[in-house]
Amino acid sequence: MESLTYAGQHNDTLAAPQPRRRLLARLWPFLGPAFVASIAYIDPGNIATAVQAGARFGTMLLWVVVASNLAAMLIQALAAKVGIATGYSLAELSREHFPLPVVWLMWLVSELAAMATDLAEFIGAAIGFQLLFGLPLLWGGVLTAVVTWLIISLERRGFRHLEAVISALLAVVALCYVAELVFGRPDWAEVGFHMVVPQLAGTESLLLAAGILGATVMPHAIFLHSALTQHRIVGHTDAERRTIYRFELVDIAIALGIAGLVNAAMLIMASTAFYRHGLHDVATIEGAYQSLTPLFGSAASLIFGVALLVSGLSSSAVGTLAGQTIMQGFLHWEVPLWLRRLITMAPAMLVIALGVDPTNALVLSQVALSFALPFALIPLIWFTSQRRVMGSLRNQRVTTVLASVVTLVIILLNVVLIVQEFIA
């Protein structure tokens, strides 16, 4: 029996049962990739959408958060499976199988998507510095650049260190929203009802639902997740690769489950803080921060600001890593991480320096991401449905059909949002 290779070293075989090993000990080496990818689901863009939806419609759209999270789990599972089954990231696999002009187009669109992602996350962190410390947005941007560079530089000490820090930051955001729920004291019976019963109330609620679902799956998270699993633990047989994939599914369930609960908590917080008090027009992050103090005290605003800052810093760092993966995969260009950090932060710093309204910048970045989604989702489904590419880890027919339906819905909703944005 060949052994699994983990981070360049031999690990214990997983093909035979090991009853004496505790489950957590067996699972531990596999935890991490999904936690890094899950940061994309709690970034400042998610906070802004949740605030608007909760303030306008209370907990009515919680079912959309649940549906979005389930869709995200499916898509990220396919992304992780690409790396496990092939040893390639999605970008590298595209380079190997598609004509060069298509590869260059995919790289260009994906590169712009990575920059658009970092624009939203970078500005969100800068706003966090501004709200918490009263710093000008430009200086908040400078601090964001420094801190995110320190985070991603941990990769030099081994990716496990970076995973640990990202996971800790995810935990901080989660704890912040648990605290916010304590302040808000939601009606849990109402929360449970709206998590499982789909409801809408007119065109505006439909558009907000589209915003929650349509912006859930981020292109950079798909590319990054496939890269995080490609060399982490290497299976030499089909049986070993299937075992690795089963463990990775647990990683995804835990990490994205936490991210989904955080997103639900964001919306519940906005509902209890704003909707319950008749503040239905709170639509910006700054407005939410300023409104919390008179409602629940300065501690609530402080916790909200900390959650915003931490989510912005962690998601911006992850966005830089994703950009690195995209460039290396499509073009086989390796650039230092510090240069990659400069490339992805340049548009955000330009937006801040020009005094562009941060909320408008966030909206435009989401439009750019909408255009990029098909360039990640369609190749992902195509590759994972091919036996010659995936071997025994090829999708079951029902998985391909379900993923195709989810992809079609996400793309259509993003088209709706784009059209609505330009009409408005």
PDB file of N, CA and C in Angstrom, residues 47-61 204 208 212 265-285 287-288 291 295:
ATOM      1  N   ILE A  47     -21.255  41.762   4.439  1.00  0.00           N
ATOM      2  CA  ILE A  47     -21.776  42.559   5.550  1.00  0.00           C
ATOM      3  C   ILE A  47     -22.721  43.631   5.038  1.00  0.00           C
ATOM      4  N   ALA A  48     -22.305  44.324   3.967  1.00  0.00           N
ATOM      5  CA  ALA A  48     -23.137  45.390   3.411  1.00  0.00           C
ATOM      6  C   ALA A  48     -24.479  44.852   2.920  1.00  0.00           C
ATOM      7  N   THR A  49     -24.456  43.704   2.234  1.00  0.00           N
ATOM      8  CA  THR A  49     -25.697  43.113   1.727  1.00  0.00           C
ATOM      9  C   THR A  49     -26.608  42.675   2.867  1.00  0.00           C
ATOM     10  N   ALA A  50     -26.021  42.052   3.888  1.00  0.00           N
ATOM     11  CA  ALA A  50     -26.814  41.573   5.020  1.00  0.00           C
ATOM     12  C   ALA A  50     -27.446  42.730   5.792  1.00  0.00           C
ATOM     13  N   VAL A  51     -26.691  43.814   5.958  1.00  0.00           N
ATOM     14  CA  VAL A  51     -27.224  44.986   6.652  1.00  0.00           C
ATOM     15  C   VAL A  51     -28.438  45.531   5.913  1.00  0.00           C
ATOM     16  N   GLN A  52     -28.313  45.663   4.604  1.00  0.00           N
ATOM     17  CA  GLN A  52     -29.405  46.215   3.814  1.00  0.00           C
ATOM     18  C   GLN A  52     -30.633  45.298   3.844  1.00  0.00           C
ATOM     19  N   ALA A  53     -30.407  43.981   3.681  1.00  0.00           N
ATOM     20  CA  ALA A  53     -31.527  43.038   3.667  1.00  0.00           C
ATOM     21  C   ALA A  53     -32.215  42.964   5.026  1.00  0.00           C
ATOM     22  N   GLY A  54     -31.430  42.922   6.112  1.00  0.00           N
ATOM     23  CA  GLY A  54     -32.014  42.829   7.443  1.00  0.00           C
ATOM     24  C   GLY A  54     -32.762  44.080   7.839  1.00  0.00           C
ATOM     25  N   ALA A  55     -32.200  45.256   7.483  1.00  0.00           N
ATOM     26  CA  ALA A  55     -32.861  46.514   7.839  1.00  0.00           C
ATOM     27  C   ALA A  55     -34.173  46.688   7.076  1.00  0.00           C
ATOM     28  N   ARG A  56     -34.204  46.242   5.838  1.00  0.00           N
ATOM     29  CA  ARG A  56     -35.388  46.480   5.005  1.00  0.00           C
ATOM     30  C   ARG A  56     -36.486  45.436   5.226  1.00  0.00           C
ATOM     31  N   PHE A  57     -36.084  44.172   5.418  1.00  0.00           N
ATOM     32  CA  PHE A  57     -37.095  43.106   5.462  1.00  0.00           C
ATOM     33  C   PHE A  57     -36.977  42.202   6.691  1.00  0.00           C
ATOM     34  N   GLY A  58     -36.216  42.592   7.674  1.00  0.00           N
ATOM     35  CA  GLY A  58     -36.094  41.768   8.862  1.00  0.00           C
ATOM     36  C   GLY A  58     -35.425  40.439   8.558  1.00  0.00           C
ATOM     37  N   THR A  59     -35.955  39.370   9.138  1.00  0.00           N
ATOM     38  CA  THR A  59     -35.356  38.043   8.940  1.00  0.00           C
ATOM     39  C   THR A  59     -35.972  37.289   7.761  1.00  0.00           C
ATOM     40  N   MET A  60     -36.816  37.948   6.974  1.00  0.00           N
ATOM     41  CA  MET A  60     -37.555  37.265   5.919  1.00  0.00           C
ATOM     42  C   MET A  60     -36.651  36.585   4.895  1.00  0.00           C
ATOM     43  N   LEU A  61     -35.470  37.133   4.633  1.00  0.00           N
ATOM     44  CA  LEU A  61     -34.590  36.589   3.600  1.00  0.00           C
ATOM     45  C   LEU A  61     -33.528  35.641   4.150  1.00  0.00           C
ATOM     46  N   GLU A 204     -38.272  44.650  -4.627  1.00  0.00           N
ATOM     47  CA  GLU A 204     -37.077  45.009  -3.868  1.00  0.00           C
ATOM     48  C   GLU A 204     -36.520  43.818  -3.103  1.00  0.00           C
ATOM     49  N   LEU A 208     -32.835  42.026  -3.510  1.00  0.00           N
ATOM     50  CA  LEU A 208     -31.937  41.771  -2.390  1.00  0.00           C
ATOM     51  C   LEU A 208     -31.616  40.282  -2.271  1.00  0.00           C
ATOM     52  N   ILE A 212     -27.899  38.570  -2.434  1.00  0.00           N
ATOM     53  CA  ILE A 212     -27.328  37.622  -1.480  1.00  0.00           C
ATOM     54  C   ILE A 212     -26.845  36.358  -2.184  1.00  0.00           C
ATOM     55  N   ALA A 265     -26.071  35.463  11.050  1.00  0.00           N
ATOM     56  CA  ALA A 265     -25.996  36.360  12.209  1.00  0.00           C
ATOM     57  C   ALA A 265     -25.929  37.819  11.770  1.00  0.00           C
ATOM     58  N   MET A 266     -25.221  38.092  10.654  1.00  0.00           N
ATOM     59  CA  MET A 266     -25.164  39.458  10.125  1.00  0.00           C
ATOM     60  C   MET A 266     -26.572  39.970   9.834  1.00  0.00           C
ATOM     61  N   LEU A 267     -27.359  39.152   9.156  1.00  0.00           N
ATOM     62  CA  LEU A 267     -28.703  39.573   8.770  1.00  0.00           C
ATOM     63  C   LEU A 267     -29.612  39.677   9.996  1.00  0.00           C
ATOM     64  N   ILE A 268     -29.487  38.720  10.917  1.00  0.00           N
ATOM     65  CA  ILE A 268     -30.304  38.761  12.136  1.00  0.00           C
ATOM     66  C   ILE A 268     -29.980  40.005  12.949  1.00  0.00           C
ATOM     67  N   MET A 269     -28.681  40.342  13.049  1.00  0.00           N
ATOM     68  CA  MET A 269     -28.272  41.543  13.770  1.00  0.00           C
ATOM     69  C   MET A 269     -28.917  42.783  13.167  1.00  0.00           C
ATOM     70  N   ALA A 270     -28.886  42.886  11.834  1.00  0.00           N
ATOM     71  CA  ALA A 270     -29.483  44.045  11.175  1.00  0.00           C
ATOM     72  C   ALA A 270     -30.990  44.087  11.404  1.00  0.00           C
ATOM     73  N   SER A 271     -31.606  42.915  11.435  1.00  0.00           N
ATOM     74  CA  SER A 271     -33.047  42.854  11.664  1.00  0.00           C
ATOM     75  C   SER A 271     -33.420  43.339  13.065  1.00  0.00           C
ATOM     76  N   THR A 272     -32.707  42.817  14.077  1.00  0.00           N
ATOM     77  CA  THR A 272     -33.036  43.188  15.451  1.00  0.00           C
ATOM     78  C   THR A 272     -32.648  44.633  15.765  1.00  0.00           C
ATOM     79  N   ALA A 273     -31.569  45.116  15.131  1.00  0.00           N
ATOM     80  CA  ALA A 273     -31.097  46.468  15.434  1.00  0.00           C
ATOM     81  C   ALA A 273     -31.872  47.536  14.671  1.00  0.00           C
ATOM     82  N   PHE A 274     -32.165  47.275  13.404  1.00  0.00           N
ATOM     83  CA  PHE A 274     -32.717  48.326  12.549  1.00  0.00           C
ATOM     84  C   PHE A 274     -34.185  48.085  12.189  1.00  0.00           C
ATOM     85  N   TYR A 275     -34.498  46.906  11.655  1.00  0.00           N
ATOM     86  CA  TYR A 275     -35.874  46.627  11.233  1.00  0.00           C
ATOM     87  C   TYR A 275     -36.845  46.718  12.408  1.00  0.00           C
ATOM     88  N   ARG A 276     -36.449  46.143  13.539  1.00  0.00           N
ATOM     89  CA  ARG A 276     -37.313  46.146  14.710  1.00  0.00           C
ATOM     90  C   ARG A 276     -37.585  47.561  15.224  1.00  0.00           C
ATOM     91  N   HIS A 277     -36.628  48.470  14.998  1.00  0.00           N
ATOM     92  CA  HIS A 277     -36.765  49.849  15.479  1.00  0.00           C
ATOM     93  C   HIS A 277     -37.217  50.813  14.386  1.00  0.00           C
ATOM     94  N   GLY A 278     -37.677  50.262  13.258  1.00  0.00           N
ATOM     95  CA  GLY A 278     -38.220  51.100  12.195  1.00  0.00           C
ATOM     96  C   GLY A 278     -37.177  51.802  11.348  1.00  0.00           C
ATOM     97  N   LEU A 279     -35.901  51.410  11.467  1.00  0.00           N
ATOM     98  CA  LEU A 279     -34.831  52.049  10.674  1.00  0.00           C
ATOM     99  C   LEU A 279     -34.621  51.245   9.397  1.00  0.00           C
ATOM    100  N   HIS A 280     -35.574  51.337   8.483  1.00  0.00           N
ATOM    101  CA  HIS A 280     -35.554  50.498   7.287  1.00  0.00           C
ATOM    102  C   HIS A 280     -34.624  51.016   6.195  1.00  0.00           C
ATOM    103  N   ASP A 281     -34.149  52.234   6.338  1.00  0.00           N
ATOM    104  CA  ASP A 281     -33.341  52.825   5.268  1.00  0.00           C
ATOM    105  C   ASP A 281     -31.840  52.720   5.507  1.00  0.00           C
ATOM    106  N   VAL A 282     -31.411  51.997   6.531  1.00  0.00           N
ATOM    107  CA  VAL A 282     -29.974  51.794   6.762  1.00  0.00           C
ATOM    108  C   VAL A 282     -29.445  50.913   5.637  1.00  0.00           C
ATOM    109  N   ALA A 283     -28.563  51.465   4.810  1.00  0.00           N
ATOM    110  CA  ALA A 283     -28.126  50.729   3.623  1.00  0.00           C
ATOM    111  C   ALA A 283     -26.613  50.709   3.455  1.00  0.00           C
ATOM    112  N   THR A 284     -25.886  51.353   4.355  1.00  0.00           N
ATOM    113  CA  THR A 284     -24.431  51.383   4.231  1.00  0.00           C
ATOM    114  C   THR A 284     -23.786  50.877   5.520  1.00  0.00           C
ATOM    115  N   ILE A 285     -22.525  50.457   5.400  1.00  0.00           N
ATOM    116  CA  ILE A 285     -21.775  49.991   6.555  1.00  0.00           C
ATOM    117  C   ILE A 285     -21.608  51.119   7.570  1.00  0.00           C
ATOM    118  N   GLY A 287     -23.509  53.740   7.985  1.00  0.00           N
ATOM    119  CA  GLY A 287     -24.796  54.023   8.601  1.00  0.00           C
ATOM    120  C   GLY A 287     -25.140  53.017   9.678  1.00  0.00           C
ATOM    121  N   ALA A 288     -24.822  51.736   9.430  1.00  0.00           N
ATOM    122  CA  ALA A 288     -25.078  50.708  10.427  1.00  0.00           C
ATOM    123  C   ALA A 288     -24.245  50.942  11.679  1.00  0.00           C
ATOM    124  N   SER A 291     -25.625  53.858  13.674  1.00  0.00           N
ATOM    125  CA  SER A 291     -26.963  53.645  14.240  1.00  0.00           C
ATOM    126  C   SER A 291     -26.955  52.710  15.439  1.00  0.00           C
ATOM    127  N   LEU A 295     -28.838  52.691  19.792  1.00  0.00           N
ATOM    128  CA  LEU A 295     -29.762  51.581  20.020  1.00  0.00           C
ATOM    129  C   LEU A 295     -29.287  50.655  21.131  1.00  0.00           C
TER     130      LEU A 295
END
